[in-house]
CSV table of C-alpha atoms in Angstrom, one decimal:
chain,number,residue,atom,x,y,z
A,22,ASP,CA,6.9,-9.0,16.0
A,23,ALA,CA,5.2,-11.3,13.5
A,24,GLY,CA,4.1,-8.3,11.4
A,25,VAL,CA,0.5,-7.4,10.4
A,26,ILE,CA,-1.6,-10.6,10.5
A,27,GLN,CA,-4.7,-11.0,8.5
A,28,SER,CA,-7.2,-13.8,8.5
A,29,PRO,CA,-8.4,-15.7,6.6
A,30,ARG,CA,-5.9,-15.8,3.8
A,31,HIS,CA,-8.6,-17.0,1.4
A,32,GLU,CA,-12.4,-16.7,1.6
A,33,VAL,CA,-14.9,-18.0,-0.9
A,34,THR,CA,-18.5,-17.1,-0.2
A,35,GLU,CA,-21.8,-17.0,-2.0
A,36,MET,CA,-23.5,-13.7,-3.0
A,37,GLY,CA,-25.6,-12.3,-0.3
A,38,GLN,CA,-23.6,-13.8,2.6
A,39,GLU,CA,-21.9,-11.7,5.2
A,40,VAL,CA,-18.1,-11.7,5.1
A,41,THR,CA,-15.8,-10.6,7.9
A,42,LEU,CA,-12.1,-10.0,7.4
A,43,ARG,CA,-9.7,-9.6,10.4
A,44,CYS,CA,-6.5,-7.8,11.0
A,45,LYS,CA,-4.1,-7.6,13.9
A,46,PRO,CA,-1.7,-4.7,13.5
A,47,ILE,CA,1.8,-4.5,14.7
A,48,SER,CA,1.9,-3.8,18.4
A,49,GLY,CA,2.5,-0.1,19.2
A,50,HIS,CA,1.3,1.1,15.8
A,51,ASP,CA,-1.4,3.8,16.1
A,52,TYR,CA,-2.5,3.9,12.5
A,53,LEU,CA,-4.4,1.1,10.7
A,54,PHE,CA,-5.4,1.1,7.1
A,55,TRP,CA,-7.6,-1.1,5.0
A,56,TYR,CA,-6.9,-1.3,1.2
A,57,ARG,CA,-8.5,-3.2,-1.6
A,58,GLN,CA,-6.7,-4.4,-4.7
A,59,THR,CA,-8.3,-5.4,-8.0
A,60,MET,CA,-6.9,-5.7,-11.5
A,61,MET,CA,-9.2,-2.9,-12.7
A,62,ARG,CA,-8.6,-0.3,-10.0
A,63,GLY,CA,-5.3,-1.3,-8.4
A,64,LEU,CA,-4.8,-0.6,-4.7
A,65,GLU,CA,-7.4,1.7,-3.1
A,66,LEU,CA,-7.5,3.0,0.4
A,67,LEU,CA,-10.9,2.1,2.0
A,68,ILE,CA,-10.6,3.5,5.5
A,69,TYR,CA,-8.0,4.3,8.1
A,70,PHE,CA,-8.0,4.5,11.9
A,71,ASN,CA,-5.9,6.5,14.3
A,72,ASN,CA,-5.9,5.3,17.9
A,73,ASN,CA,-8.8,3.0,17.2
A,74,VAL,CA,-10.9,5.9,15.8
A,75,PRO,CA,-12.0,6.0,12.2
A,76,ILE,CA,-10.5,9.1,10.6
A,77,ASP,CA,-11.4,8.8,6.9
A,78,ASP,CA,-13.8,6.3,5.4
A,79,SER,CA,-14.4,8.2,2.2
A,80,GLY,CA,-12.9,5.2,0.3
A,81,MET,CA,-15.5,2.8,1.5
A,82,PRO,CA,-17.5,1.9,-1.6
A,83,GLU,CA,-21.0,1.4,-0.2
A,84,ASP,CA,-23.0,1.1,3.0
A,85,ARG,CA,-22.5,-2.7,2.6
A,86,PHE,CA,-19.0,-2.1,3.9
A,87,SER,CA,-18.2,-1.4,7.5
A,88,ALA,CA,-15.0,-1.4,9.6
A,89,LYS,CA,-14.4,-1.4,13.3
A,90,MET,CA,-11.4,-1.3,15.6
A,91,PRO,CA,-12.6,-2.2,19.1
A,92,ASN,CA,-9.1,-2.1,20.5
A,93,ALA,CA,-5.5,-1.4,19.5
A,94,SER,CA,-4.8,-4.9,18.5
A,95,PHE,CA,-7.8,-5.9,16.3
A,96,SER,CA,-9.8,-4.6,13.4
A,97,THR,CA,-12.5,-6.0,11.2
A,98,LEU,CA,-13.8,-5.2,7.8
A,99,LYS,CA,-17.3,-6.5,7.2
A,100,ILE,CA,-19.2,-6.8,3.9
A,101,GLN,CA,-23.0,-7.5,4.2
A,102,PRO,CA,-24.4,-8.5,1.9
A,103,SER,CA,-21.5,-9.5,-0.3
A,104,GLU,CA,-21.6,-9.2,-4.1
A,105,PRO,CA,-19.5,-10.7,-6.9
A,106,ARG,CA,-17.9,-7.3,-7.6
A,107,ASP,CA,-16.5,-7.3,-4.1
A,108,SER,CA,-14.1,-10.0,-5.2
A,109,ALA,CA,-10.6,-8.7,-4.6
A,110,VAL,CA,-7.6,-8.9,-2.3
A,111,TYR,CA,-8.0,-6.9,0.8
A,112,PHE,CA,-4.9,-5.7,2.6
A,113,CYS,CA,-4.5,-4.3,6.1
A,114,ALA,CA,-1.5,-2.1,7.0
A,115,SER,CA,-0.3,-0.4,10.1
A,116,SER,CA,2.2,2.4,10.9
A,117,SER,CA,3.5,4.1,14.0
A,118,LEU,CA,3.5,7.7,12.9
A,119,PRO,CA,2.4,9.9,10.0
A,120,ASN,CA,5.0,10.0,7.2
A,121,THR,CA,6.6,6.7,8.2
A,122,GLU,CA,6.6,3.4,6.6
A,123,ALA,CA,3.4,1.3,6.5
A,124,PHE,CA,3.6,-2.4,7.0
A,125,PHE,CA,1.2,-4.5,5.1
A,126,GLY,CA,-0.2,-7.9,5.8
A,127,GLN,CA,-0.3,-10.7,3.3
A,128,GLY,CA,-3.9,-9.9,2.4
A,129,THR,CA,-7.2,-11.8,2.2
A,130,ARG,CA,-8.2,-13.0,-1.2
A,131,LEU,CA,-12.0,-12.8,-1.3
A,132,THR,CA,-14.1,-14.5,-4.0
A,133,VAL,CA,-17.8,-14.0,-4.1
A,134,VAL,CA,-19.6,-16.4,-6.3
B,19,ASP,CA,-6.0,11.2,-9.0
B,20,ALA,CA,-2.5,10.2,-10.1
B,21,LYS,CA,0.2,12.5,-8.7
B,22,THR,CA,3.1,10.5,-10.1
B,23,THR,CA,4.1,9.1,-13.5
B,24,GLN,CA,6.1,6.0,-13.9
B,25,PRO,CA,7.1,3.8,-16.9
B,26,THR,CA,4.8,0.8,-17.2
B,27,SER,CA,7.6,-1.7,-17.3
B,28,MET,CA,11.4,-2.1,-17.3
B,29,ASP,CA,13.9,-4.9,-17.6
B,30,CYS,CA,17.2,-5.1,-15.8
B,31,ALA,CA,20.1,-7.6,-16.0
B,32,GLU,CA,20.8,-9.5,-12.8
B,33,GLY,CA,23.7,-8.0,-10.9
B,34,ARG,CA,23.3,-4.6,-12.6
B,35,ALA,CA,21.8,-1.5,-11.1
B,36,ALA,CA,18.2,-0.9,-11.6
B,37,ASN,CA,17.2,2.7,-12.0
B,38,LEU,CA,13.5,3.4,-11.7
B,39,PRO,CA,12.3,6.9,-12.6
B,40,CYS,CA,9.3,8.8,-11.3
B,41,ASN,CA,7.9,12.2,-12.2
B,42,HIS,CA,5.9,14.1,-9.6
B,43,SER,CA,5.9,17.6,-11.0
B,44,THR,CA,3.0,18.8,-8.9
B,45,ILE,CA,4.5,17.8,-5.5
B,46,SER,CA,3.9,20.2,-2.7
B,47,GLY,CA,6.6,21.4,-0.3
B,48,ASN,CA,5.4,19.2,2.6
B,49,GLU,CA,4.9,16.1,0.6
B,50,TYR,CA,7.2,13.1,0.8
B,51,VAL,CA,8.2,10.7,-1.9
B,52,TYR,CA,7.7,7.1,-1.0
B,53,TRP,CA,8.7,3.9,-2.8
B,54,TYR,CA,7.0,0.6,-2.2
B,55,ARG,CA,7.1,-2.7,-4.1
B,56,GLN,CA,4.8,-5.6,-4.5
B,57,ILE,CA,6.1,-9.0,-5.2
B,58,HIS,CA,3.5,-11.3,-6.8
B,59,SER,CA,0.7,-12.4,-4.4
B,60,GLN,CA,2.3,-10.5,-1.5
B,61,GLY,CA,1.4,-7.3,0.3
B,62,PRO,CA,3.2,-4.1,-0.6
B,63,GLN,CA,6.6,-3.7,1.0
B,64,TYR,CA,8.1,-0.3,2.0
B,65,ILE,CA,11.4,0.5,0.4
B,66,ILE,CA,12.4,4.0,1.2
B,67,HIS,CA,11.1,7.6,1.5
B,68,GLY,CA,12.5,11.1,1.3
B,69,LEU,CA,11.5,14.8,1.4
B,70,LYS,CA,14.4,16.8,-0.2
B,71,ASN,CA,17.7,15.0,0.4
B,72,ASN,CA,18.9,11.8,-1.2
B,73,GLU,CA,18.4,8.8,1.0
B,74,THR,CA,20.0,5.4,1.2
B,75,ASN,CA,19.2,2.3,3.2
B,76,GLU,CA,20.0,-1.4,3.0
B,77,MET,CA,17.6,-1.9,0.2
B,78,ALA,CA,18.0,1.1,-2.1
B,79,SER,CA,18.9,4.6,-2.8
B,80,LEU,CA,16.5,7.5,-3.5
B,81,ILE,CA,17.7,10.4,-5.6
B,82,ILE,CA,15.4,13.4,-5.6
B,83,THR,CA,16.1,16.3,-8.0
B,84,GLU,CA,16.7,19.7,-6.6
B,85,ASP,CA,13.3,21.0,-7.8
B,86,ARG,CA,11.7,17.9,-6.3
B,87,LYS,CA,9.7,17.3,-9.5
B,88,SER,CA,11.2,13.9,-10.1
B,89,SER,CA,13.1,11.1,-8.4
B,90,THR,CA,14.9,7.9,-9.1
B,91,LEU,CA,14.9,4.7,-7.1
B,92,ILE,CA,18.2,2.8,-7.4
B,93,LEU,CA,18.6,-0.9,-6.6
B,94,PRO,CA,22.4,-1.2,-6.8
B,95,HIS,CA,22.7,-4.9,-7.6
B,96,ALA,CA,19.4,-6.3,-8.8
B,97,THR,CA,18.6,-9.9,-8.1
B,98,LEU,CA,15.9,-12.1,-9.4
B,99,ARG,CA,14.0,-11.6,-6.1
B,100,ASP,CA,13.7,-7.9,-7.0
B,101,THR,CA,11.3,-8.7,-9.8
B,102,ALA,CA,8.2,-6.9,-8.6
B,103,VAL,CA,5.9,-3.9,-9.3
B,104,TYR,CA,7.4,-0.7,-7.9
B,105,TYR,CA,5.2,2.1,-6.8
B,106,CYS,CA,6.3,5.7,-6.5
B,107,ILE,CA,3.9,7.6,-4.2
B,108,VAL,CA,3.6,11.2,-3.1
B,109,SER,CA,2.1,11.3,0.3
B,110,VAL,CA,-1.0,13.2,0.9
B,111,ALA,CA,-1.8,14.3,4.5
B,112,THR,CA,-5.4,13.6,5.2
B,113,GLY,CA,-7.8,13.9,8.1
B,114,GLN,CA,-7.3,15.6,11.4
B,115,THR,CA,-4.2,13.7,12.3
B,116,GLY,CA,-2.4,14.3,9.1
B,117,ALA,CA,-1.8,10.6,8.6
B,118,ASN,CA,-0.6,9.4,5.2
B,119,ASN,CA,-3.0,8.5,2.5
B,120,LEU,CA,-0.8,6.3,0.3
B,121,PHE,CA,-2.2,6.5,-3.3
B,122,PHE,CA,-0.9,3.6,-5.3
B,123,GLY,CA,-0.8,4.2,-9.0
B,124,THR,CA,-0.1,1.5,-11.6
B,125,GLY,CA,3.6,1.4,-10.8
B,126,THR,CA,6.5,0.0,-12.8
B,127,ARG,CA,6.8,-3.7,-13.4
B,128,LEU,CA,10.5,-4.5,-13.0
B,129,THR,CA,11.7,-7.8,-14.4
B,130,VAL,CA,15.2,-8.8,-13.5
B,131,ILE,CA,16.6,-11.0,-16.2
B,132,PRO,CA,19.2,-13.8,-15.4
């Protein structure tokens, strides 16, 4: 398996534009997590899914953020409209069971100018 | 909402054992101790986890004290590629399914010196 795949690796966009980040989890993993990493706040959990169903989105900062998982092999994190303070590295991770290791993707570095 | 305390930074000579401590004095009986590391510009990488007993795998050993209030991650023969930020995490079961919520603190920046 190629691991968790995220795209794009880098995204530069203007303030106010819509941004969509994509994630393909490891096949067979039932849990998918979206994290955000900044210098100020470190790694923060935004939302996680179990069997494609969002379980906990309490970490999503604002209504401008939304996440979907239409099937077991694909998830998106959308920011609309984007703001400069959304600039960060966004990581997707997946795991097979609770209390097992989570595998992280390489991240998407988002810059909003 | 930090549940662990780690030193900010540590140095280790190449080829020597790196011992990274972590305090988690408020750990609950059903919470696991996880260790991850993050090499610059990469996603976090799982290292090892444990509940009560000491654990060992191909990457590291995890020593958990009997009272479970602290643990030590041991990299037996550190290499330059082990330079990274190491996160000690106490898992928090959340939601209906009990899946992990991995809370990453600030971690320990380990520098392996040639």
